[in-house]
N, CA and C of each residue as an Amber inpcrd file, in Angstrom:
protein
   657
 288.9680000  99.6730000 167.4470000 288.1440000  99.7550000 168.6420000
 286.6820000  99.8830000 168.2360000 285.4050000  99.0810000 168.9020000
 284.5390000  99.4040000 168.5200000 283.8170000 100.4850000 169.5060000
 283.3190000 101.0860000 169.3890000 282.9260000 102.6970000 170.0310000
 281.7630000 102.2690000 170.0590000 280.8520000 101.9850000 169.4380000
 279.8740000 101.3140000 169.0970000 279.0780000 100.3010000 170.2320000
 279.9450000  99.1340000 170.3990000 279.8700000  98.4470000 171.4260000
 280.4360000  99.4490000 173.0450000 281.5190000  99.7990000 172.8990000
 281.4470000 100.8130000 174.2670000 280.5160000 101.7180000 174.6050000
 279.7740000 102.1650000 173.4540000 278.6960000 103.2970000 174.4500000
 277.3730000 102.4360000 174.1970000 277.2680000 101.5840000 173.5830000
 276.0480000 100.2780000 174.4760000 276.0940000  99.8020000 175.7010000
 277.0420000  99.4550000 176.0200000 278.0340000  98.9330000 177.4780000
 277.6030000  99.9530000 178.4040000 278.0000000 101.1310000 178.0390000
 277.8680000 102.0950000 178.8130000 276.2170000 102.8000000 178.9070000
 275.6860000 102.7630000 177.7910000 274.3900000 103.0740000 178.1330000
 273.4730000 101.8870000 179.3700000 273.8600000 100.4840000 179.1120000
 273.5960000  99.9820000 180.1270000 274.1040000  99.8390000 181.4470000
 275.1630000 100.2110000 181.4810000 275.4980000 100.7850000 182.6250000
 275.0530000 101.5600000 183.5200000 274.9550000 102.7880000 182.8930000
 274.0310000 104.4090000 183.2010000 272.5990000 103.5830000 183.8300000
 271.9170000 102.9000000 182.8670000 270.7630000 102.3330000 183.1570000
 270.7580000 101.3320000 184.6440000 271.8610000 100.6870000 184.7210000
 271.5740000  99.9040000 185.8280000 273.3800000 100.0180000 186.4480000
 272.9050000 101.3930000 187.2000000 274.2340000 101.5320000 187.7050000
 274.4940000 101.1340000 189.2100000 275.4320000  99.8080000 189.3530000
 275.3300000  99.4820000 190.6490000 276.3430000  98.4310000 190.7340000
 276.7400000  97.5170000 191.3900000 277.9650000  96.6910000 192.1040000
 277.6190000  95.4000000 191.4930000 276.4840000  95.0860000 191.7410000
 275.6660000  93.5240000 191.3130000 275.1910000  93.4730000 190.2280000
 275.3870000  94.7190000 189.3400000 274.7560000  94.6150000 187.7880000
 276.3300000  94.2050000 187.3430000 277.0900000  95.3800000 187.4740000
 278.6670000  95.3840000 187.4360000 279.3030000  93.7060000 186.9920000
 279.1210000  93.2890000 188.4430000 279.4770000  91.6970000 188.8040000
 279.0160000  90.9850000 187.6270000 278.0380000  90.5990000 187.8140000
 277.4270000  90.1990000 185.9180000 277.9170000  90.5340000 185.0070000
 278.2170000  91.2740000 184.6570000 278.9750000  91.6060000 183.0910000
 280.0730000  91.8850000 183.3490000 281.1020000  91.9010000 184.5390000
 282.5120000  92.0130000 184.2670000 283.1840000  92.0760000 182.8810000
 282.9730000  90.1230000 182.7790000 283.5880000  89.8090000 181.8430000
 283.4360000  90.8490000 180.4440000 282.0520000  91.2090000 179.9630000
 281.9860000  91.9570000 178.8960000 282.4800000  93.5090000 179.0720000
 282.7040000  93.9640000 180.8000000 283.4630000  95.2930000 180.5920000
 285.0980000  95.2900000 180.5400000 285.5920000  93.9100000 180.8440000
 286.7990000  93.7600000 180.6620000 287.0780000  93.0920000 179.5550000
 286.6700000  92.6610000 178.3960000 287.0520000  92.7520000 177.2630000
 287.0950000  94.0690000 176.2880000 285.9680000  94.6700000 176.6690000
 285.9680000  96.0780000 176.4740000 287.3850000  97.2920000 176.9360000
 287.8100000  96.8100000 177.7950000 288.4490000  97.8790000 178.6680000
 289.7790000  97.3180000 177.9710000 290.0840000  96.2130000 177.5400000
 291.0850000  95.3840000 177.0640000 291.4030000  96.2670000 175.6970000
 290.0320000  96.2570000 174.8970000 290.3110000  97.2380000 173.8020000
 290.3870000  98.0820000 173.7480000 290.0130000  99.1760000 174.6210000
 289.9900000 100.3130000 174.6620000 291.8760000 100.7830000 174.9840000
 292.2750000  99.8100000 176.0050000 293.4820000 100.0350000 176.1280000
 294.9610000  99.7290000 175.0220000 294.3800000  98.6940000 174.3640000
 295.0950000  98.4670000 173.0320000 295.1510000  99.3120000 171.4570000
 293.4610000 100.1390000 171.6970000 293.9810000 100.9040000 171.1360000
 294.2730000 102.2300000 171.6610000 294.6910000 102.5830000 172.6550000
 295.7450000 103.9550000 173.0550000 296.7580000 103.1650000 173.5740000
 297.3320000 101.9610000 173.0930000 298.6460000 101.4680000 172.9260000
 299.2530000 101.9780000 171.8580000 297.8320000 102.1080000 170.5470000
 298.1820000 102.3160000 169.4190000 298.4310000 103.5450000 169.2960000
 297.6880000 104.6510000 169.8160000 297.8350000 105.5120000 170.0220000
 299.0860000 106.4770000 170.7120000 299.4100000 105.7180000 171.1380000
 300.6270000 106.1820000 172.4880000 302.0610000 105.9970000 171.0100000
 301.9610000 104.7680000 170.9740000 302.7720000 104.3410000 169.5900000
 303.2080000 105.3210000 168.6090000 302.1880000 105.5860000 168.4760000
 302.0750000 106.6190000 166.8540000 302.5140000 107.9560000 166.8750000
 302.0910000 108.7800000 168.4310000 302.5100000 109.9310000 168.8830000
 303.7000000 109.6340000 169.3910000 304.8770000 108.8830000 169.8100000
 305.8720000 108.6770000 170.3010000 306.7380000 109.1080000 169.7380000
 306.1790000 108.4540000 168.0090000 307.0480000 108.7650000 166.8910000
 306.9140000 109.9060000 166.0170000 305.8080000 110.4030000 166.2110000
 305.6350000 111.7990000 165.6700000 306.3560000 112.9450000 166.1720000
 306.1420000 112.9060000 167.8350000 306.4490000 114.5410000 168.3170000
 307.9460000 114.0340000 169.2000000 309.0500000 113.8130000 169.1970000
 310.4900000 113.4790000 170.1970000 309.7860000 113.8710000 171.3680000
 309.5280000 114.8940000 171.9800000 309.4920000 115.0510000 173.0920000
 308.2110000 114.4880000 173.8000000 307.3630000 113.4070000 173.1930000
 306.4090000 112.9000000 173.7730000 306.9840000 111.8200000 175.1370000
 305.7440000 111.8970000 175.8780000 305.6840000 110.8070000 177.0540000
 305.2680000 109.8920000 176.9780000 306.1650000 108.4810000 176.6950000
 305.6900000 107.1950000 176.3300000 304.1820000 107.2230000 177.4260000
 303.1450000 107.0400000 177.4870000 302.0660000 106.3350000 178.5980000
 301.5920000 105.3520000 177.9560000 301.6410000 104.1190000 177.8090000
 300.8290000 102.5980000 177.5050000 299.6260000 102.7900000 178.1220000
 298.4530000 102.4760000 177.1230000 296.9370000 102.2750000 177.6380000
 296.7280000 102.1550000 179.5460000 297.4100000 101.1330000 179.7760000
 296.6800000 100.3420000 181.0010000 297.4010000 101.7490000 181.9010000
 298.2820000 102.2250000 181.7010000 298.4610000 103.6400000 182.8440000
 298.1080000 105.2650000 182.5550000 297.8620000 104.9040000 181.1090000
 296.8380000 106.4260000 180.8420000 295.2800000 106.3270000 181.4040000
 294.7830000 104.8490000 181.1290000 293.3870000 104.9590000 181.3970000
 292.8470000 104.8020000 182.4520000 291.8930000 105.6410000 182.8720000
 290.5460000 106.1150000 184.2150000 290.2640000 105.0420000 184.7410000
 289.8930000 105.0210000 186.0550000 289.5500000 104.4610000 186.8620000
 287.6510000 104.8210000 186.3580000 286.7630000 103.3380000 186.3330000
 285.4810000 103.6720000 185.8590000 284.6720000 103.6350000 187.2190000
 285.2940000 103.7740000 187.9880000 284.8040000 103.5590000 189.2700000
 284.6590000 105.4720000 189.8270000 283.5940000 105.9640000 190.3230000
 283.2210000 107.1060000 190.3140000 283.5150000 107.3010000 192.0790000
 284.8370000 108.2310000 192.6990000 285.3900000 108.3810000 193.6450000
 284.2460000 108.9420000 195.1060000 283.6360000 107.8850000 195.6650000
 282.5660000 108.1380000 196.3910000 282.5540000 108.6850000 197.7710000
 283.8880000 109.0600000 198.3270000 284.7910000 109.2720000 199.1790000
 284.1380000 110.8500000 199.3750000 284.3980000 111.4570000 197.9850000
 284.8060000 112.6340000 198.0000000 283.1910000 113.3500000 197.4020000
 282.7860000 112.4150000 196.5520000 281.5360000 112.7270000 195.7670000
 280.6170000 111.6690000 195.9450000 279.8760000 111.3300000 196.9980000
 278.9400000 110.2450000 198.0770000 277.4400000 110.3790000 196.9290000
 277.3570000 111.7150000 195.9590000 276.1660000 111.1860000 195.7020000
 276.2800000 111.4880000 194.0770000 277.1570000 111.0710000 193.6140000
 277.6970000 110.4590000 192.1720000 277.3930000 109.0560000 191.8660000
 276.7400000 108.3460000 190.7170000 276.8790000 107.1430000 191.3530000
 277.7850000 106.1070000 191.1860000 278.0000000 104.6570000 191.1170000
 278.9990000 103.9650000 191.3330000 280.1870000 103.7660000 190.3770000
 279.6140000 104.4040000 188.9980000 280.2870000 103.9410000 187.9740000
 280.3690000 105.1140000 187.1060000 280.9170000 105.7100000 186.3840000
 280.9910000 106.7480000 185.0730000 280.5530000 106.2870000 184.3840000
 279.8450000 107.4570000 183.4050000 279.0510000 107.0600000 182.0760000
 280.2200000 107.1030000 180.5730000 281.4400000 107.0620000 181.3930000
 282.3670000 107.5950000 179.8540000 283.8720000 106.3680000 180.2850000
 284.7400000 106.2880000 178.9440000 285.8230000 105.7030000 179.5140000
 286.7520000 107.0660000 179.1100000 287.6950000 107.2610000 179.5110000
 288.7080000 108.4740000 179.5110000 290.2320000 107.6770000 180.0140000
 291.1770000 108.7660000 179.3170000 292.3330000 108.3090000 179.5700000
 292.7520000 109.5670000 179.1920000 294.3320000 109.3920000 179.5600000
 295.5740000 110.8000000 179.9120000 296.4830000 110.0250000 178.4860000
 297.0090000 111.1950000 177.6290000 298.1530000 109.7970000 177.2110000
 299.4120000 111.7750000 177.2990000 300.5350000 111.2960000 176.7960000
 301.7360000 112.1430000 177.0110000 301.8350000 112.4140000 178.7240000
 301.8650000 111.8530000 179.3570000 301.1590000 112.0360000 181.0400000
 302.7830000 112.2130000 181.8340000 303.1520000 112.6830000 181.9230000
 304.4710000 112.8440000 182.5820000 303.7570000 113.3030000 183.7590000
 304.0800000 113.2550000 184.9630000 303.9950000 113.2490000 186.4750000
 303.9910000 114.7080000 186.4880000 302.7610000 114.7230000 187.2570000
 302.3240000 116.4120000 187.3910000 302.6450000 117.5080000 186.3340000
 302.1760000 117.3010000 185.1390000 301.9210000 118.2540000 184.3410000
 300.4040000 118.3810000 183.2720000 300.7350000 119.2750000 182.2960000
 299.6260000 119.3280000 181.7470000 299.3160000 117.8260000 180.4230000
 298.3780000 117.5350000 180.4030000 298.2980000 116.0770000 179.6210000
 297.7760000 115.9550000 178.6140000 297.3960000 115.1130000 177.7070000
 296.4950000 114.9250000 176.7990000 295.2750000 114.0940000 177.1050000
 293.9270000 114.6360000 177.0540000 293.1920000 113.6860000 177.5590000
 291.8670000 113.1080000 176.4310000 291.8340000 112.2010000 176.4930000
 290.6960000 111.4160000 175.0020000 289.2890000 111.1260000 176.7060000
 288.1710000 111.4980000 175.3550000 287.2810000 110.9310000 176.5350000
 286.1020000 110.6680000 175.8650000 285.0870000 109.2580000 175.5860000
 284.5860000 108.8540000 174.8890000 282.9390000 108.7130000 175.9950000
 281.9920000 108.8510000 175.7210000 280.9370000 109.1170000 176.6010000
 280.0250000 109.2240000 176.4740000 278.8910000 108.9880000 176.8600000
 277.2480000 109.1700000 176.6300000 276.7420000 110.4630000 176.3420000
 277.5610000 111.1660000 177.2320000 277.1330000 113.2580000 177.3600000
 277.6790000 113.6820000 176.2790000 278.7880000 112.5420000 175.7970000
 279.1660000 113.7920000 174.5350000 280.7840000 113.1710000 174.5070000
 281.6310000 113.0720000 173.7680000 283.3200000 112.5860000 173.4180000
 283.9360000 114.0540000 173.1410000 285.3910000 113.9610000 173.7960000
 285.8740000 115.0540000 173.3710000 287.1150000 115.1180000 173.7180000
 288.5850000 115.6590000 173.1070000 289.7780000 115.6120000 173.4190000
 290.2860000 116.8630000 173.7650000 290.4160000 117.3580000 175.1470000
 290.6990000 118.2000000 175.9480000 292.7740000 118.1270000 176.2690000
 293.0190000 119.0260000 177.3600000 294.3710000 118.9590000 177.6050000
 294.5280000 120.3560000 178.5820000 295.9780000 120.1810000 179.3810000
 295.7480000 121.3450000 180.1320000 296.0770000 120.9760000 181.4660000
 295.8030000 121.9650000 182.4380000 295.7200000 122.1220000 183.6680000
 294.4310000 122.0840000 184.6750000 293.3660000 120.9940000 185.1190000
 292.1460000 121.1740000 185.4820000 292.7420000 121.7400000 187.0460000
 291.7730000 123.0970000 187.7870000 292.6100000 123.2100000 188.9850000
 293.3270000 122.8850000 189.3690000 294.8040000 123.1080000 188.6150000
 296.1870000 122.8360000 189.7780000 295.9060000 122.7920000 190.9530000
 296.7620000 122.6990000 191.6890000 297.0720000 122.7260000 193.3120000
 298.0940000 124.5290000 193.2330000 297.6160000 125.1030000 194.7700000
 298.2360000 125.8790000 194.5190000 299.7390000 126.6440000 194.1730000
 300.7400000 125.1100000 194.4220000 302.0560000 125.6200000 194.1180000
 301.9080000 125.5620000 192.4810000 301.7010000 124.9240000 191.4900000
 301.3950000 124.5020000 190.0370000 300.7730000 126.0750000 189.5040000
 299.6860000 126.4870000 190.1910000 298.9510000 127.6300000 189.5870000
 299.9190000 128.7230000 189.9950000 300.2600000 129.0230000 190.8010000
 301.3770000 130.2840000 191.2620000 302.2330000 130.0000000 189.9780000
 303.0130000 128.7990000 189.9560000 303.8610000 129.1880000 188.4000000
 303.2360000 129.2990000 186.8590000 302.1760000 128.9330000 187.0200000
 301.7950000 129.2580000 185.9570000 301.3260000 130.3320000 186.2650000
 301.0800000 131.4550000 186.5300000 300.8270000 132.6810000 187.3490000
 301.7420000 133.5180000 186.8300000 303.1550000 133.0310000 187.7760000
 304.0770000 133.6000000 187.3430000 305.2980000 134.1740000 185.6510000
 304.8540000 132.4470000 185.1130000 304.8910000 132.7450000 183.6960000
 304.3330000 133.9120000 182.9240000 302.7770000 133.7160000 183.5130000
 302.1070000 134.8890000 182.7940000 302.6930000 136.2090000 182.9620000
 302.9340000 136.3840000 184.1810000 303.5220000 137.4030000 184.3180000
 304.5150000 137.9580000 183.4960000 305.6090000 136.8270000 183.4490000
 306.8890000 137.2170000 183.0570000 306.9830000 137.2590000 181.4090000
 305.8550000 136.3430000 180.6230000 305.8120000 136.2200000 179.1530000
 304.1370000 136.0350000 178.8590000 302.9840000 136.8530000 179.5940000
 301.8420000 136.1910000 178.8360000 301.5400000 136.2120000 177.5450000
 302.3320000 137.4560000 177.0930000 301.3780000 137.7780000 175.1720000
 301.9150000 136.4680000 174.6670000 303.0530000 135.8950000 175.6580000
 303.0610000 134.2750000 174.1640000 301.9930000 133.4740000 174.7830000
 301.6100000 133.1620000 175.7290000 299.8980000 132.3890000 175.5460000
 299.4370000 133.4290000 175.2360000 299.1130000 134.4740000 175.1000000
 297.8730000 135.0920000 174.3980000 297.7700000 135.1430000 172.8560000
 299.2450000 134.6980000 172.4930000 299.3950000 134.8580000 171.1040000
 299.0760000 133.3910000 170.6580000 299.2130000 132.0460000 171.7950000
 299.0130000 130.8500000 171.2610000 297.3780000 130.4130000 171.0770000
 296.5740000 131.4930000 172.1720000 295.0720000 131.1790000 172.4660000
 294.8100000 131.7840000 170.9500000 295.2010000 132.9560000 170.4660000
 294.4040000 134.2250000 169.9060000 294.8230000 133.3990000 167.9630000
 295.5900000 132.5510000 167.9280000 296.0320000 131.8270000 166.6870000
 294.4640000 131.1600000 166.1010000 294.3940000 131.9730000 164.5410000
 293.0350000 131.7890000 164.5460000 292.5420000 129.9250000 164.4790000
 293.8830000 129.0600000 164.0990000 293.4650000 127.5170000 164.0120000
 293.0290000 126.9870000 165.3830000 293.9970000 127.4550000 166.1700000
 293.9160000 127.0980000 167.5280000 292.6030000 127.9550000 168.3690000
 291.6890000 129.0650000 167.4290000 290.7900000 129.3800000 167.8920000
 289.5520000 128.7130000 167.5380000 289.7010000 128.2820000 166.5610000
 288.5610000 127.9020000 165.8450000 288.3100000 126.1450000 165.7910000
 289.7390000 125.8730000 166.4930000 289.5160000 124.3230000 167.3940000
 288.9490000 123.7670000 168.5360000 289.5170000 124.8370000 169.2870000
 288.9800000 125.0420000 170.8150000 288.1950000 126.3020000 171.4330000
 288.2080000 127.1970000 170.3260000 287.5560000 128.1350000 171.1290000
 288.2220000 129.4310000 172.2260000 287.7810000 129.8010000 173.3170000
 288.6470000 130.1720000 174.1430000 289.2700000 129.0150000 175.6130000
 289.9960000 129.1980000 176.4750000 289.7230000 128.3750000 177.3780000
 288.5370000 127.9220000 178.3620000 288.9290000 126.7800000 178.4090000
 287.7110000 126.1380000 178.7080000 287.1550000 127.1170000 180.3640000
 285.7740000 127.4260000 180.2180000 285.1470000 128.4280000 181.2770000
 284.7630000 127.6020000 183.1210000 285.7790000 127.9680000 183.8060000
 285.6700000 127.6690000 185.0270000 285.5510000 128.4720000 185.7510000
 285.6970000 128.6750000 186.9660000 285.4950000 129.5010000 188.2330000
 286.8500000 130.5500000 188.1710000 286.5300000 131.6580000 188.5310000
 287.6900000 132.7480000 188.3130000 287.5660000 133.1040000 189.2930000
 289.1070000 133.9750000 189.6910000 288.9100000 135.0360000 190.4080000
 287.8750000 136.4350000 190.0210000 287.1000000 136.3230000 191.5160000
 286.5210000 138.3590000 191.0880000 288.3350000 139.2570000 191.0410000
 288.5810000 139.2760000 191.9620000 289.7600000 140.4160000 191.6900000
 290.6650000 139.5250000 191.2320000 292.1990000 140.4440000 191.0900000
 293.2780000 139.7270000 190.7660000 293.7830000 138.9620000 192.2740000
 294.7460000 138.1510000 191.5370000 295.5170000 137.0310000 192.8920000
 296.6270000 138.2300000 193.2560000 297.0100000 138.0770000 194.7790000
 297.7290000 138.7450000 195.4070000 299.3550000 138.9190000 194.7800000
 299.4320000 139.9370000 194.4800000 300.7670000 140.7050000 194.0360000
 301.0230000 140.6300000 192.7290000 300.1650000 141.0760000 191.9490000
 299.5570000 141.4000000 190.7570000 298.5550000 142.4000000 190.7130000
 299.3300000 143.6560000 189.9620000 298.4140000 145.0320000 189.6420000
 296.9440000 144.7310000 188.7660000 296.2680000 145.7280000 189.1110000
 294.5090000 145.1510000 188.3210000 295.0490000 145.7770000 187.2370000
 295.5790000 146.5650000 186.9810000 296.2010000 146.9180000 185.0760000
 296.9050000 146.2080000 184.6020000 296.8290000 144.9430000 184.6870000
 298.0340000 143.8720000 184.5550000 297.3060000 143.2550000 182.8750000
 298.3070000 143.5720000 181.8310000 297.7720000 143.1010000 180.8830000
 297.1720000 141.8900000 180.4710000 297.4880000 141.0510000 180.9050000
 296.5290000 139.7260000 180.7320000 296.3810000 139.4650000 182.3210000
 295.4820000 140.3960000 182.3070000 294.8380000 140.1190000 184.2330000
 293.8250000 138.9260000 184.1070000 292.9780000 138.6340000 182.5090000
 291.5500000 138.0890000 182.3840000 292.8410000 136.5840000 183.0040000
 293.8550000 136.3150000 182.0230000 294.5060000 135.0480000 182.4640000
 294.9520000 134.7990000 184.1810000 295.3440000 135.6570000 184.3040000
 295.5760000 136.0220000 185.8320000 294.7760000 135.2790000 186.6310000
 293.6050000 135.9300000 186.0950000 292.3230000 135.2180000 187.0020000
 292.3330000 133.4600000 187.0450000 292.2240000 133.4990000 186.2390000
 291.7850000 131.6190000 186.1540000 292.2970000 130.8860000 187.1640000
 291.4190000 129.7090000 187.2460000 291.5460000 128.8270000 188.2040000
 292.1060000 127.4320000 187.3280000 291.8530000 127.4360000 186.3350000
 292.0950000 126.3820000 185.7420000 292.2960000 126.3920000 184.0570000
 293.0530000 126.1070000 183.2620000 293.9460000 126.1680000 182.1340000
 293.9980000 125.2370000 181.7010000 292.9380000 125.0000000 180.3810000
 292.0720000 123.7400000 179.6740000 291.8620000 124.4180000 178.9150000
 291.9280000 123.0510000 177.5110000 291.1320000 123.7540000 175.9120000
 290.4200000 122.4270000 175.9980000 289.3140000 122.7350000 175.0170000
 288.7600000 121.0410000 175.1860000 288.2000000 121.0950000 173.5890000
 288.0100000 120.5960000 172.9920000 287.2780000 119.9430000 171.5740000
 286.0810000 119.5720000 171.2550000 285.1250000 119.5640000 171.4050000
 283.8690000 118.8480000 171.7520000 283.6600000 117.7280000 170.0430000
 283.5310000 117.0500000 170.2190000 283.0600000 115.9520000 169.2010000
 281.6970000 115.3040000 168.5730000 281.3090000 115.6350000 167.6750000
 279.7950000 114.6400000 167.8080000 279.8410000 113.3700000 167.4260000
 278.9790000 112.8910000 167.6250000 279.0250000 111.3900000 167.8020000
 279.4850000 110.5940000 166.7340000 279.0210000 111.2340000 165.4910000
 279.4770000 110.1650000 164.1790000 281.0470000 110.3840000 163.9520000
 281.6300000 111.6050000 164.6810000 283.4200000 111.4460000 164.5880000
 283.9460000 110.3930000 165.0420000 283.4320000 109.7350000 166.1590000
 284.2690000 108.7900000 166.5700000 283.7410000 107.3830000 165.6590000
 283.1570000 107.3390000 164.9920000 282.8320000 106.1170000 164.4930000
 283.7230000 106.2410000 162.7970000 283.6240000 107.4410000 162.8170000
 284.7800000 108.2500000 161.3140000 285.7500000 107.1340000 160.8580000
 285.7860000 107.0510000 159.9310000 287.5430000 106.1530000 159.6700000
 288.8070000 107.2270000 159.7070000 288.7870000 108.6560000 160.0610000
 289.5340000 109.4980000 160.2470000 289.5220000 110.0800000 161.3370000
 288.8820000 109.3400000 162.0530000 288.8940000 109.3770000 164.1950000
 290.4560000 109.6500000 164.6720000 291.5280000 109.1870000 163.9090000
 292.4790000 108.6120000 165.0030000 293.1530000 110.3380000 164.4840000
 292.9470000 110.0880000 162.8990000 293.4850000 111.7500000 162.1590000
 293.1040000 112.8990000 163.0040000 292.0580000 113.4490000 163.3320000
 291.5530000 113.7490000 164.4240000 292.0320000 114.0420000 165.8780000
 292.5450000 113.0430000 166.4220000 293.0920000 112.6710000 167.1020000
 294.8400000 113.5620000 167.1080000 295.4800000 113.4220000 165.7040000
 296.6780000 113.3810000 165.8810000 296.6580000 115.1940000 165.7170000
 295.6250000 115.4520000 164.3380000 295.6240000 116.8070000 164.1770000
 295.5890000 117.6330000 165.6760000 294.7370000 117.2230000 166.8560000
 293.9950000 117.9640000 167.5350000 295.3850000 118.2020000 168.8160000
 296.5590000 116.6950000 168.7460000 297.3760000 116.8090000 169.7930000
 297.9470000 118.1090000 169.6350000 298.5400000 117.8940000 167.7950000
 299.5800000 118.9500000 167.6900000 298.6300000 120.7370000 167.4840000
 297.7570000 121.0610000 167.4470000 297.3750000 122.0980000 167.8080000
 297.1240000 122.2770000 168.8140000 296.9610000 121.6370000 169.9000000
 296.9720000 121.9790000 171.6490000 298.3420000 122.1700000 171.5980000
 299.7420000 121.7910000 171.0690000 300.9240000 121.4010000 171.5290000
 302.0610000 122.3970000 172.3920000 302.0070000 123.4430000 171.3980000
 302.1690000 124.5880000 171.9780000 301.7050000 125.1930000 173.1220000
 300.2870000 125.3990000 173.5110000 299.5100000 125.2790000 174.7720000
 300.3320000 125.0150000 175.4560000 299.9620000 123.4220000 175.7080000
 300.5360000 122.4460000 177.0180000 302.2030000 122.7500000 176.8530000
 303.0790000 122.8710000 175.9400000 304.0980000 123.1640000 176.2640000
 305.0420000 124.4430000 176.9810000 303.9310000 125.7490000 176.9230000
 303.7610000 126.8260000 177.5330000 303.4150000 126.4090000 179.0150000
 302.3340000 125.6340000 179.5240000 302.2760000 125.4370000 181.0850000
 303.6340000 124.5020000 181.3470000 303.5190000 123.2430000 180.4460000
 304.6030000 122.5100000 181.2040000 305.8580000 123.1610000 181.5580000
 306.1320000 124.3910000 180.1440000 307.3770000 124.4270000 180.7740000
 307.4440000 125.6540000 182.1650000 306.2110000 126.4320000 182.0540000
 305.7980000 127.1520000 183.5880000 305.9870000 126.0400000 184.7970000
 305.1650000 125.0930000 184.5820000 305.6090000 124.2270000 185.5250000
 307.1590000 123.8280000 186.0460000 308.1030000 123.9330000 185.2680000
 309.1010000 123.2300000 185.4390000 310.1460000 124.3950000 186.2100000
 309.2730000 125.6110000 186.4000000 310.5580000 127.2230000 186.6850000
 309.9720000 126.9300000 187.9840000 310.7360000 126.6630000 188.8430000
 310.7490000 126.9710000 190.3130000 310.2900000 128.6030000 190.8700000
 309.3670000 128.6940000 192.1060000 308.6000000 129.9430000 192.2310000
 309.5050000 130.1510000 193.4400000
């Protein structure tokens, strides 16, 4: 994949972001988008065979819509400055996500604000077993990859029917259950990008397999 040529593409994009610039260069964002998807074919491939319990996703259904949802966000403008994709993506759970971009590239995973039946069980997990995420966050590789979870909007108090002495009350709180990676720019151009890549799934792995399987216990 050239990365190279995608965040040129995309810097002109950013620069002339609009419907009728778009129209004009189709063709060069859909050869682009062609590669981008072939290689998280490759990608999808490689992790299939690494971890058994992976989720086949092929490029063309892991990857983002570059079209910026105007419905909901009217003064965003027409197009994203990044291409992004989901890959292990099983239907409503936590995912793997690659995201390549002008602001910055970075391979994240997780739960971005569930909906509230999704967050109640993961809620409830905590409840019933948190020191094992606290023991998967507090792992010094997995600290020193990601950090802590990624910082969103919390509850001030605890969520209803949960004591404030509740040992992992700080988890309690959260609204949303994300690690993310941050990348600088010459990684993705690396010839050990994809290494990267594979190292970073299997240290989230544990993580996401802690929500998914919260997800899967009926509340």
């Amino acid at each position: 994949m050239d990365f190279k040529a995608l965040l040129a593409f995309l810097e002109e994009l950013n620069q002339n972001n609009s419907k009728d610039w778009m129209d004009r260069h189709r063709s060069r964002y859909k050869a682009l988008r062609h590669e981008f998807i072939r290689w998280l074919d490759g990608l999808d491939s490689e992790l299939a065979q690494m971890d058994p319990d992976y989720y086949p996703t092929p490029g063309k259904r892991g990857i983002n819509r570059i079209n910026n949802n105007l419905m909901f966000h009217p003064n965003k403008p027409v197009y994203k400055d990044h291409f992004g994709a989901g890959l292990d993506k099983a239907p409503k759970t936590a995912d793997f996500y690659i995201e390549i971009g002008l602001k910055g590239s970075f391979l994240a995973g997780g739960l971005w604000r569930p909906d509230p039946e999704r967050l109640n069980r993961v809620r409830a997990a905590i409840d019933y077993d948190g020191e094992v995420l606290q023991a998967i966050l507090q792992k010094p590789s997995f600290n020193k990859m990601f950090g802590s979870l990624y910082k969103d909007e919390m509850l001030q108090g605890m969520p209803k029917g949960y004591p404030a002495n509740h040992p992992q009350a700080d988890l309690l709180k959260q609204k949303t259950f994300a690690v993310v990676r941050n990348l600088p720019e010459e990684a993705i151009f690396s010839p050990d990008f994809e290494k990267k890549i594979f190292e970073t799934y299997f240290e989230m792995l544990p993580f996401r397999r802690y929500l998914n399987k919260a997800l899967s216990v009926a509340t």
